[in-house]
Coordinates of C-alpha atoms in Angstrom, one line a residue:
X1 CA 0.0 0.0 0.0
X2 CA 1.9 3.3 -1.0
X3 CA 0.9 7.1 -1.9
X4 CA 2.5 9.7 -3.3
X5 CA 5.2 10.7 -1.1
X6 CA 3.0 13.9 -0.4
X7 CA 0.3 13.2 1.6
X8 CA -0.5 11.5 4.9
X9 CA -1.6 7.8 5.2
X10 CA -4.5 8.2 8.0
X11 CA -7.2 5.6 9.0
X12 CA -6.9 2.4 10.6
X13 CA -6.1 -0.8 8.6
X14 CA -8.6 -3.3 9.2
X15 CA -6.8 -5.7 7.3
X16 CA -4.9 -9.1 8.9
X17 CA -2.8 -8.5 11.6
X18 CA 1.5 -8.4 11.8
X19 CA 2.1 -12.5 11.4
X20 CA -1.3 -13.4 10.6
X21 CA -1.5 -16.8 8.3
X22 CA -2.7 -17.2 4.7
X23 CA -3.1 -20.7 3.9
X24 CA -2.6 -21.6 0.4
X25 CA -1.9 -18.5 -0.8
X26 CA -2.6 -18.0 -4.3
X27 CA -3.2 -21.7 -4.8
X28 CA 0.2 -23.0 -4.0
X29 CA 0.0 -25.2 -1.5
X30 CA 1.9 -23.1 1.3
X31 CA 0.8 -20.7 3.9
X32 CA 2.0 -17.2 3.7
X33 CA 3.0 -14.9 6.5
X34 CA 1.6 -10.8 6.6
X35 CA 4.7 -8.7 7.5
X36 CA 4.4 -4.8 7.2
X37 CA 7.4 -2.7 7.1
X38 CA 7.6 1.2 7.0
X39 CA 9.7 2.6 4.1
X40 CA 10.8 6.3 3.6
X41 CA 8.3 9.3 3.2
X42 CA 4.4 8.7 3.6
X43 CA 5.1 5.0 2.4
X44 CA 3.7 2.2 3.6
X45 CA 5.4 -1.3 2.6
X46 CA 2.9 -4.5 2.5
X47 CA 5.1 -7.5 2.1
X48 CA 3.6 -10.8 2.2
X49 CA 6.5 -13.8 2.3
X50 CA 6.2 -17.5 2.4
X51 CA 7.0 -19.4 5.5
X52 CA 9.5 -22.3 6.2
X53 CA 8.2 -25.9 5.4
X54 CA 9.3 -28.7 7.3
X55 CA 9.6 -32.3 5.8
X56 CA 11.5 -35.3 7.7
X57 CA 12.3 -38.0 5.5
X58 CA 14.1 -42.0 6.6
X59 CA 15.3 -43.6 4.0
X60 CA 14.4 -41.1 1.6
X61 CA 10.9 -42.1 2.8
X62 CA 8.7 -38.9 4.2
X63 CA 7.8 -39.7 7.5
X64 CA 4.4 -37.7 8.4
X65 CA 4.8 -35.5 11.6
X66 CA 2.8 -37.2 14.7
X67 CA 3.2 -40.5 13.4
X68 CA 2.6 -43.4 15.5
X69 CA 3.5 -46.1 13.5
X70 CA 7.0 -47.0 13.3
X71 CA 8.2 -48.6 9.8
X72 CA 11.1 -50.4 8.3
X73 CA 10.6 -48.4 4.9
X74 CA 11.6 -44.9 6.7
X75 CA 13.8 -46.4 9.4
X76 CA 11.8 -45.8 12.3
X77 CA 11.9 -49.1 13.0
X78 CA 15.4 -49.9 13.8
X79 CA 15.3 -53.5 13.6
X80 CA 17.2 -56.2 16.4
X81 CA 20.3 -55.2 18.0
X82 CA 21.8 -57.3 20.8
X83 CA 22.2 -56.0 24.0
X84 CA 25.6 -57.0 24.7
X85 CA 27.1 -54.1 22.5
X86 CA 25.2 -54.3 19.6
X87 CA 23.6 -51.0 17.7
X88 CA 21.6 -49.9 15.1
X89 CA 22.5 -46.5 13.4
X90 CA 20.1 -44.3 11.5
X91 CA 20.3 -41.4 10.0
X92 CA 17.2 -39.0 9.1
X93 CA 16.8 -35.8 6.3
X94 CA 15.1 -32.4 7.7
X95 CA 13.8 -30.8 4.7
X96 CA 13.1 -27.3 4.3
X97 CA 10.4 -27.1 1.2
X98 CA 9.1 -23.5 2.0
X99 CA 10.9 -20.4 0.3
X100 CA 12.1 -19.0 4.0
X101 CA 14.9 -20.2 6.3
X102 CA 14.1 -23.0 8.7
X103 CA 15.1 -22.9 12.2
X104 CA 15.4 -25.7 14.7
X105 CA 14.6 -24.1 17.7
X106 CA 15.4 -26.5 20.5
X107 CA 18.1 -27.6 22.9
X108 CA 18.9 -30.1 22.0
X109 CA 17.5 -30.2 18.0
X110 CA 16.6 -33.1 18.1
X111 CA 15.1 -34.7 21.5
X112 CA 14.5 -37.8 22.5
X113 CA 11.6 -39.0 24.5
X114 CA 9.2 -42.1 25.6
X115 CA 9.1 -45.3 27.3
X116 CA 12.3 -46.2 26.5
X117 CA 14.0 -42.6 25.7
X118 CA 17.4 -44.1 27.0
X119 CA 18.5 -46.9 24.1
X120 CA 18.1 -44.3 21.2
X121 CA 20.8 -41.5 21.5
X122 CA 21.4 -38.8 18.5
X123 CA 24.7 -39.1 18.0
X124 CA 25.2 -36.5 15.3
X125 CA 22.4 -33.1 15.6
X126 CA 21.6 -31.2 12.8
X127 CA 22.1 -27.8 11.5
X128 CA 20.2 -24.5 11.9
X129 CA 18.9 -22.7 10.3
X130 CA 18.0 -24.6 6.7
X131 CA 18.0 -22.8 4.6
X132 CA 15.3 -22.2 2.0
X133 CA 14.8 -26.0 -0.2
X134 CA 17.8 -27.0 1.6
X135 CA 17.5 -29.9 4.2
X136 CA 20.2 -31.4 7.0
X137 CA 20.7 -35.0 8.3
X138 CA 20.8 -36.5 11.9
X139 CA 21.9 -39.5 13.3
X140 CA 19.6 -42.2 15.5
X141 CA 21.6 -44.9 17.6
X142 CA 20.0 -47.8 18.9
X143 CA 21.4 -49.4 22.2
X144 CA 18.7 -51.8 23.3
X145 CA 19.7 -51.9 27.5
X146 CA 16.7 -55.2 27.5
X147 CA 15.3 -58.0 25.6
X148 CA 12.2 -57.3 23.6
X149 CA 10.6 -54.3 22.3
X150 CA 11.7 -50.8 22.8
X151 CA 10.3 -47.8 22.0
X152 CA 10.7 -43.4 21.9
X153 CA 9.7 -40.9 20.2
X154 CA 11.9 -38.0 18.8
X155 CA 10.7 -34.5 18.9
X156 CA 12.1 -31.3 16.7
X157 CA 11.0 -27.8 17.6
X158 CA 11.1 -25.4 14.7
X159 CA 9.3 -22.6 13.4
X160 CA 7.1 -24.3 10.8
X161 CA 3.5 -22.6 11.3
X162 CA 1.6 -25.9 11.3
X163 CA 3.9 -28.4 12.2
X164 CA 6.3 -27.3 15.4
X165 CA 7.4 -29.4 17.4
X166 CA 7.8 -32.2 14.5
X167 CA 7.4 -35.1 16.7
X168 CA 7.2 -39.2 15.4
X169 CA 8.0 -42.8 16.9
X170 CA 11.0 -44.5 16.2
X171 CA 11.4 -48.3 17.9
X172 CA 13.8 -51.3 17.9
X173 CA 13.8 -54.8 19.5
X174 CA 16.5 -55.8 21.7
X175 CA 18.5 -59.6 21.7
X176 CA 20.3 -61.7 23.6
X177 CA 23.5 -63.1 21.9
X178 CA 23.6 -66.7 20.8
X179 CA 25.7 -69.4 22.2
X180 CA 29.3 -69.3 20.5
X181 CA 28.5 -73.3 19.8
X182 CA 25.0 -72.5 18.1
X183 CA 24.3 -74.3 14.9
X184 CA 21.4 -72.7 13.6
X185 CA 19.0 -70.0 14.2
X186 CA 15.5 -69.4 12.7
X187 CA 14.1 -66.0 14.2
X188 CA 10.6 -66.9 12.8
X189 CA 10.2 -63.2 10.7
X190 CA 7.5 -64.1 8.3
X191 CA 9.8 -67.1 6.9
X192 CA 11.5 -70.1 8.2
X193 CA 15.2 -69.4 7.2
X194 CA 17.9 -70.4 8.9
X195 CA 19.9 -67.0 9.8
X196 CA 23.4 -68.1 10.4
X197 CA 23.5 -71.6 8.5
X198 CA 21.8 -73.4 5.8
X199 CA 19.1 -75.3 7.8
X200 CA 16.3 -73.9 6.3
X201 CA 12.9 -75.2 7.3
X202 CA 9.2 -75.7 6.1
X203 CA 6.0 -74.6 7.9
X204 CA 3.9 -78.0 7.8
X205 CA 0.2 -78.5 8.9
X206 CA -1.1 -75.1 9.5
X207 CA 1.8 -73.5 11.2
X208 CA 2.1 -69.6 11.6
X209 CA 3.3 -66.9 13.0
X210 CA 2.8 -64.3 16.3
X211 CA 4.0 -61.8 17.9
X212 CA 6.7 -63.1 20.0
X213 CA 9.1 -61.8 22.9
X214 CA 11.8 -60.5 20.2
X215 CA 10.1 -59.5 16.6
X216 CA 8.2 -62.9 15.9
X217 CA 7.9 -66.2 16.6
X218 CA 6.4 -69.1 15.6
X219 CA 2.7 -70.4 16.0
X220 CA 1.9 -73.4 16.8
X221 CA -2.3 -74.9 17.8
X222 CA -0.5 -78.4 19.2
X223 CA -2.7 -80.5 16.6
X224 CA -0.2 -81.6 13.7
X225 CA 1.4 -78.2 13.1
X226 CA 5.3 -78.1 13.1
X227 CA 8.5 -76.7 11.1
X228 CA 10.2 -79.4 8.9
X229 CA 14.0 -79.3 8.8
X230 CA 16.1 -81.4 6.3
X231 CA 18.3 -84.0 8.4
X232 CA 21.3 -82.8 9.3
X233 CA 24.5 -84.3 11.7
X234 CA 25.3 -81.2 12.4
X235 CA 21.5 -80.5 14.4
X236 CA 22.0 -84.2 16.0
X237 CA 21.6 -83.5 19.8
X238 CA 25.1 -84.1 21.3
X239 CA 26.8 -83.5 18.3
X240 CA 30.2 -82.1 18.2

């Protein structure tokens, strides 16, 4: 809104306020912020400038903000790491899709939180601010301290209009390390593969699966169901 240089600007603007929020402005799919800034003379400046946009990806996966669901496809589910020293390392993408510089407003970034907030540690925070379609990575570490399943959440604050604090569920399953004699190992995950040898086995009479103290297990009713194994000397009881 400008005049002439010469004359007064009186009145009261009954417009949108200083920061005020224009969703989809001019059809484009982002929000817009109202900023007014005076200028020299009788001028009065109306700028109106996109906002940031955050976007987390795993995995080059987008991972919605407030979700719940953990998933191996964006790396929120970390998978089975044994807890005698074993970890799982992920590492996630901030995006910044908006035309304004993002910043990650938080101490730390990136925070960790939950039931089991202590097995996940970021071990590498990212930068701020992001600039403008820019993005920056962080790191996830998964130290499972018990068998079974463990779970957090991680939480961003930023200045994203509509999505601050960017917050989602991560989780991982914690394992006990097999015997250093063990001959095979079939962990039951939707299959009946031998993980460490070549004993690979056959679900026989109605045989499933279930949820089981560490990922899955298998199912068995007790009438006829069982896993068949090819003979092997090596999975003789008492054998060297």
């Amino acid at each position: 809104v400008a005049n002439d240089d010469s004359d007064a600007v009186v009145g009261a603007f009954n417009g949108l306020s200083e920061g005020a929020l224009i969703p989809n402005f001019l059809g484009s799919g982002l929000s817009a912020v109202i900023s007014y800034v005076g200028d020299t003379g009788n001028d009065v400046v109306l700028t109106v400038s996109a906002p940031p946009e955050i976007n987390l990806t795993g995995n080059s996966v987008s991972i919605a903000d407030g979700d719940p669901s953990p998933s191996p496809a964006d790396h929120t589910a970390f998978g089975s790491a044994n807890v005698s020293g074993g970890t799982v390392v992920r590492m996630f993408t901030i995006q910044n899709t908006g035309t304004a510089n993002l910043t990650l407003s938080g101490t730390p970034k990136v925070a960790v939180g939950g039931t089991h907030a202590a097995d996940f540690t970021v071990t590498a925070q990212p930068f701020s601010p992001v600039f403008a379609s820019a993005s920056t990575t962080f790191m996830v570490s998964f130290d499972p301290s018990a068998v079974g399943l463990r779970s957090a959440t991680l939480s961003i604050a930023n200045d994203d209009a509509d999505e601050n604090p960017y917050n989602f569920s991560i989780q991982g399953t914690g394992f006990l390390p097999l015997p250093a004699n063990a001959v095979a190992w079939w962990k039951a995950e939707n299959n009946a593969f031998d993980a460490i040898g070549s004993h690979d086995g056959t679900l026989q009479g109605g045989a499933t699966f279930a949820v089981g103290k560490v990922g899955q297990a298998f199912s068995f009713d007790g009438s006829g169901d069982y896993v068949s194994v090819a003979d092997d000397a090596a999975l003789d009881f008492g054998a060297a």
